[in-house]
């Protein structure tokens, strides 16, 4: 009964391709997030959705487009992948200002 | 911008010793949280301390918060090899985002 599940766990792709990462939570939380963790383990928020509405959009290239079909799902689509996009992407969910529950991460490698 | 900075960046201790990690932040907060990340895994929430609290305990974990100094510390007592992980502080302000610190890598030797 995984609380926050994201797929795939590993994603290896060529530069210029388009890829998606899916995330689902079964905790009934209103808020979902995408975080990016770089090779130095620095964790930075990318997006946040509250009940399907975008509420946080950090300085992220518009090649990254989140989509929330319902409050239990938040997917991340990335167009025209670049080498610098290689990182681990984490989905998370929470109630506002409460603790986050993280998925196990998607390690993206762009070749 | 990065809200929290942690110190030390890396810490190596023997089993049974205590480990202390510090976190400093810049702006006013609603709460501060600590997370653990084992290698290759997602982050796991450890403890949350609200801005009107000064100390909180959970098992072998003790967290303090000094809002006047904008700092927090995490103490792990009687450490075990299984405590080996990276530890992150994260601050929640009046927005909906949780901003993470730079992390402390803890290595506990058996």
CSV table of C-alpha atoms in Angstrom, one decimal:
chain,number,residue,atom,x,y,z
A,1,UNK,CA,0.0,0.0,0.0
A,2,UNK,CA,2.5,2.6,-1.2
A,3,UNK,CA,1.4,6.1,-0.1
A,4,UNK,CA,3.1,8.0,-2.9
A,5,UNK,CA,4.1,6.1,-6.0
A,6,UNK,CA,5.9,7.4,-9.0
A,7,UNK,CA,6.9,5.7,-12.2
A,8,UNK,CA,9.3,4.9,-13.7
A,9,UNK,CA,12.0,4.5,-11.2
A,10,UNK,CA,14.7,4.9,-13.8
A,11,UNK,CA,14.5,6.7,-17.1
A,12,UNK,CA,17.4,6.8,-19.6
A,13,UNK,CA,16.9,8.7,-22.7
A,14,UNK,CA,18.5,10.7,-25.5
A,15,UNK,CA,18.8,14.5,-25.7
A,16,UNK,CA,15.9,16.1,-27.4
A,17,UNK,CA,13.4,13.4,-26.5
A,18,UNK,CA,10.1,14.0,-24.6
A,19,UNK,CA,9.4,12.0,-21.5
A,20,UNK,CA,6.8,11.8,-18.7
A,21,UNK,CA,6.9,10.8,-15.0
A,22,UNK,CA,3.7,9.8,-13.3
A,23,UNK,CA,2.8,10.2,-9.6
A,24,UNK,CA,-0.1,9.1,-7.6
A,25,UNK,CA,-0.9,9.4,-3.9
A,26,UNK,CA,-3.6,7.5,-1.9
A,27,UNK,CA,-3.4,9.6,1.2
A,28,UNK,CA,-6.2,12.0,0.4
A,29,UNK,CA,-3.9,14.9,0.5
A,30,UNK,CA,-4.8,18.2,-1.2
A,31,UNK,CA,-1.3,19.3,-2.2
A,32,UNK,CA,1.2,17.6,-4.4
A,33,UNK,CA,4.7,18.6,-5.4
A,34,UNK,CA,7.6,18.0,-7.7
A,35,UNK,CA,11.1,18.3,-6.4
A,36,UNK,CA,14.4,18.0,-8.2
A,37,UNK,CA,17.5,16.6,-6.5
A,38,UNK,CA,20.8,17.3,-8.3
A,39,UNK,CA,24.0,15.4,-8.1
A,40,UNK,CA,25.1,17.3,-4.9
A,41,UNK,CA,21.8,16.2,-3.2
A,42,UNK,CA,20.5,19.7,-3.3
A,43,UNK,CA,16.7,19.4,-3.3
A,44,UNK,CA,14.7,22.2,-5.0
A,45,UNK,CA,11.0,22.6,-5.4
A,46,UNK,CA,9.7,22.8,-8.9
A,47,UNK,CA,5.9,22.8,-8.8
A,48,UNK,CA,3.1,22.5,-6.3
A,49,UNK,CA,-0.6,21.8,-7.0
A,50,UNK,CA,-3.4,22.2,-4.5
A,51,UNK,CA,-6.6,20.4,-5.5
A,52,UNK,CA,-5.6,20.3,-9.2
A,53,UNK,CA,-4.6,24.0,-9.2
A,54,UNK,CA,-1.1,25.2,-9.8
A,55,UNK,CA,0.0,27.3,-6.8
A,56,UNK,CA,3.8,27.2,-7.0
A,57,UNK,CA,5.8,27.4,-10.2
A,58,UNK,CA,9.4,28.1,-9.4
A,59,UNK,CA,11.9,29.2,-12.1
A,60,UNK,CA,11.7,26.1,-14.2
A,61,UNK,CA,12.1,26.1,-18.0
A,62,UNK,CA,8.8,25.9,-19.7
A,63,UNK,CA,9.9,22.6,-21.2
A,64,UNK,CA,8.7,21.2,-17.9
A,65,UNK,CA,4.9,21.0,-17.7
A,66,UNK,CA,3.1,19.5,-14.8
A,67,UNK,CA,-0.4,18.1,-15.2
A,68,UNK,CA,-2.9,17.2,-12.5
A,69,UNK,CA,-5.9,15.4,-13.8
A,70,UNK,CA,-7.3,15.0,-10.2
A,71,UNK,CA,-6.0,15.7,-6.8
A,72,UNK,CA,-4.5,12.2,-6.4
A,73,UNK,CA,-2.3,12.5,-9.5
A,74,UNK,CA,0.4,14.9,-10.6
A,75,UNK,CA,2.4,14.0,-13.7
A,76,UNK,CA,5.5,15.7,-15.0
A,77,UNK,CA,6.1,16.0,-18.7
A,78,UNK,CA,9.5,17.2,-20.0
A,79,UNK,CA,10.0,18.3,-23.6
A,80,UNK,CA,13.2,18.4,-25.5
A,81,UNK,CA,15.3,16.9,-22.8
A,82,UNK,CA,18.8,18.4,-22.1
A,83,UNK,CA,21.9,17.0,-20.4
A,84,UNK,CA,21.3,19.3,-17.5
A,85,UNK,CA,17.9,17.8,-16.8
A,86,UNK,CA,19.7,14.7,-15.5
A,87,UNK,CA,18.7,14.4,-11.8
A,88,UNK,CA,16.4,12.5,-9.5
A,89,UNK,CA,12.9,13.8,-9.5
A,90,UNK,CA,10.7,13.3,-6.4
A,91,UNK,CA,7.0,13.6,-6.2
A,92,UNK,CA,5.5,14.4,-2.7
A,93,UNK,CA,2.2,15.1,-1.2
A,94,UNK,CA,0.9,16.7,2.0
A,95,UNK,CA,-1.7,18.8,3.7
A,96,UNK,CA,-0.7,22.4,3.7
A,97,UNK,CA,2.3,23.2,5.9
A,98,UNK,CA,2.3,19.7,7.3
A,99,UNK,CA,4.8,16.9,6.7
A,100,UNK,CA,5.6,15.7,3.2
A,101,UNK,CA,5.3,12.1,2.0
A,102,UNK,CA,7.8,11.4,-0.7
A,103,UNK,CA,7.8,8.9,-3.5
A,104,UNK,CA,10.9,6.8,-4.1
A,105,UNK,CA,12.2,9.0,-6.9
A,106,UNK,CA,12.8,8.8,-10.6
A,107,UNK,CA,16.4,8.9,-11.7
A,108,UNK,CA,16.5,10.6,-15.1
A,109,UNK,CA,19.7,10.2,-17.2
A,110,UNK,CA,19.9,12.2,-20.4
A,111,UNK,CA,22.6,11.0,-22.7
B,1,UNK,CA,16.7,30.7,-3.0
B,2,UNK,CA,18.0,28.3,-0.5
B,3,UNK,CA,16.4,28.7,2.9
B,4,UNK,CA,18.3,26.4,5.1
B,5,UNK,CA,21.9,25.6,5.5
B,6,UNK,CA,23.2,22.7,7.4
B,7,UNK,CA,26.2,22.1,9.4
B,8,UNK,CA,28.3,20.0,9.3
B,9,UNK,CA,28.1,18.8,5.7
B,10,UNK,CA,29.3,15.4,6.7
B,11,UNK,CA,29.7,13.7,10.1
B,12,UNK,CA,31.3,10.3,10.9
B,13,UNK,CA,30.8,8.7,14.3
B,14,UNK,CA,31.0,5.3,16.1
B,15,UNK,CA,27.9,3.4,17.0
B,16,UNK,CA,26.7,4.4,20.4
B,17,UNK,CA,27.8,8.0,20.1
B,18,UNK,CA,25.5,11.0,19.7
B,19,UNK,CA,25.2,12.9,16.5
B,20,UNK,CA,24.2,16.6,16.3
B,21,UNK,CA,23.3,18.4,13.2
B,22,UNK,CA,22.5,22.1,12.9
B,23,UNK,CA,20.3,24.0,10.6
B,24,UNK,CA,20.1,27.8,10.0
B,25,UNK,CA,17.5,29.6,8.0
B,26,UNK,CA,16.8,33.1,6.9
B,27,UNK,CA,13.2,34.1,7.1
B,28,UNK,CA,10.3,33.7,9.6
B,29,UNK,CA,8.7,30.3,9.6
B,30,UNK,CA,5.5,28.4,10.6
B,31,UNK,CA,7.4,25.2,11.3
B,32,UNK,CA,10.6,23.4,10.7
B,33,UNK,CA,10.9,19.8,9.7
B,34,UNK,CA,13.6,17.2,9.6
B,35,UNK,CA,13.8,14.4,7.1
B,36,UNK,CA,16.1,11.4,6.5
B,37,UNK,CA,17.2,10.1,3.1
B,38,UNK,CA,18.8,6.7,2.8
B,39,UNK,CA,21.0,6.3,-0.3
B,40,UNK,CA,18.9,5.9,-3.4
B,41,UNK,CA,15.6,6.4,-1.6
B,42,UNK,CA,13.0,9.1,-1.1
B,43,UNK,CA,13.0,11.3,1.9
B,44,UNK,CA,11.2,10.2,5.1
B,45,UNK,CA,9.8,12.7,7.6
B,46,UNK,CA,11.3,12.5,11.1
B,47,UNK,CA,9.9,15.3,13.2
B,48,UNK,CA,8.1,18.6,12.9
B,49,UNK,CA,8.5,21.5,15.3
B,50,UNK,CA,6.3,24.5,15.2
B,51,UNK,CA,7.5,28.1,15.6
B,52,UNK,CA,6.0,28.4,19.0
B,53,UNK,CA,7.8,25.2,20.3
B,54,UNK,CA,11.3,25.1,21.6
B,55,UNK,CA,12.0,21.4,21.9
B,56,UNK,CA,10.5,18.2,20.7
B,57,UNK,CA,11.4,14.5,21.2
B,58,UNK,CA,10.7,11.4,19.2
B,59,UNK,CA,12.4,8.2,20.4
B,60,UNK,CA,16.1,8.8,20.1
B,61,UNK,CA,15.6,12.1,18.3
B,62,UNK,CA,15.6,15.5,19.9
B,63,UNK,CA,15.0,18.7,18.0
B,64,UNK,CA,15.4,22.2,19.3
B,65,UNK,CA,14.3,25.4,17.7
B,66,UNK,CA,15.6,28.9,18.4
B,67,UNK,CA,13.6,31.4,16.4
B,68,UNK,CA,15.6,34.3,17.7
B,69,UNK,CA,18.7,32.8,16.1
B,70,UNK,CA,16.8,31.3,13.2
B,71,UNK,CA,18.4,27.9,13.9
B,72,UNK,CA,17.5,24.4,14.8
B,73,UNK,CA,19.4,21.3,15.8
B,74,UNK,CA,18.8,17.6,15.5
B,75,UNK,CA,20.3,15.3,18.1
B,76,UNK,CA,20.4,11.5,17.5
B,77,UNK,CA,21.3,9.7,20.7
B,78,UNK,CA,23.0,6.3,20.9
B,79,UNK,CA,23.4,6.1,17.2
B,80,UNK,CA,23.2,2.9,15.2
B,81,UNK,CA,24.7,1.8,11.9
B,82,UNK,CA,21.2,2.0,10.5
B,83,UNK,CA,21.1,5.7,11.2
B,84,UNK,CA,23.6,6.2,8.3
B,85,UNK,CA,21.8,8.5,5.9
B,86,UNK,CA,21.5,12.1,4.8
B,87,UNK,CA,19.5,14.4,7.1
B,88,UNK,CA,17.7,17.5,5.8
B,89,UNK,CA,16.0,20.3,7.5
B,90,UNK,CA,13.1,22.0,5.8
B,91,UNK,CA,11.2,25.2,6.6
B,92,UNK,CA,7.6,26.1,6.0
B,93,UNK,CA,6.6,29.7,5.8
B,94,UNK,CA,3.3,31.3,4.8
B,95,UNK,CA,3.5,29.9,1.4
B,96,UNK,CA,2.7,26.3,0.5
B,97,UNK,CA,6.3,25.3,-0.3
B,98,UNK,CA,8.7,23.5,2.0
B,99,UNK,CA,12.3,24.6,1.4
B,100,UNK,CA,15.1,22.2,2.1
B,101,UNK,CA,18.5,22.8,3.5
B,102,UNK,CA,21.7,21.5,2.0
B,103,UNK,CA,21.8,18.3,4.1
B,104,UNK,CA,24.2,16.5,6.5
B,105,UNK,CA,25.6,13.2,5.5
B,106,UNK,CA,25.9,11.0,8.6
B,107,UNK,CA,28.0,7.9,8.6
B,108,UNK,CA,27.8,5.6,11.7
B,109,UNK,CA,30.5,3.0,11.9
B,110,UNK,CA,29.7,-0.3,13.7
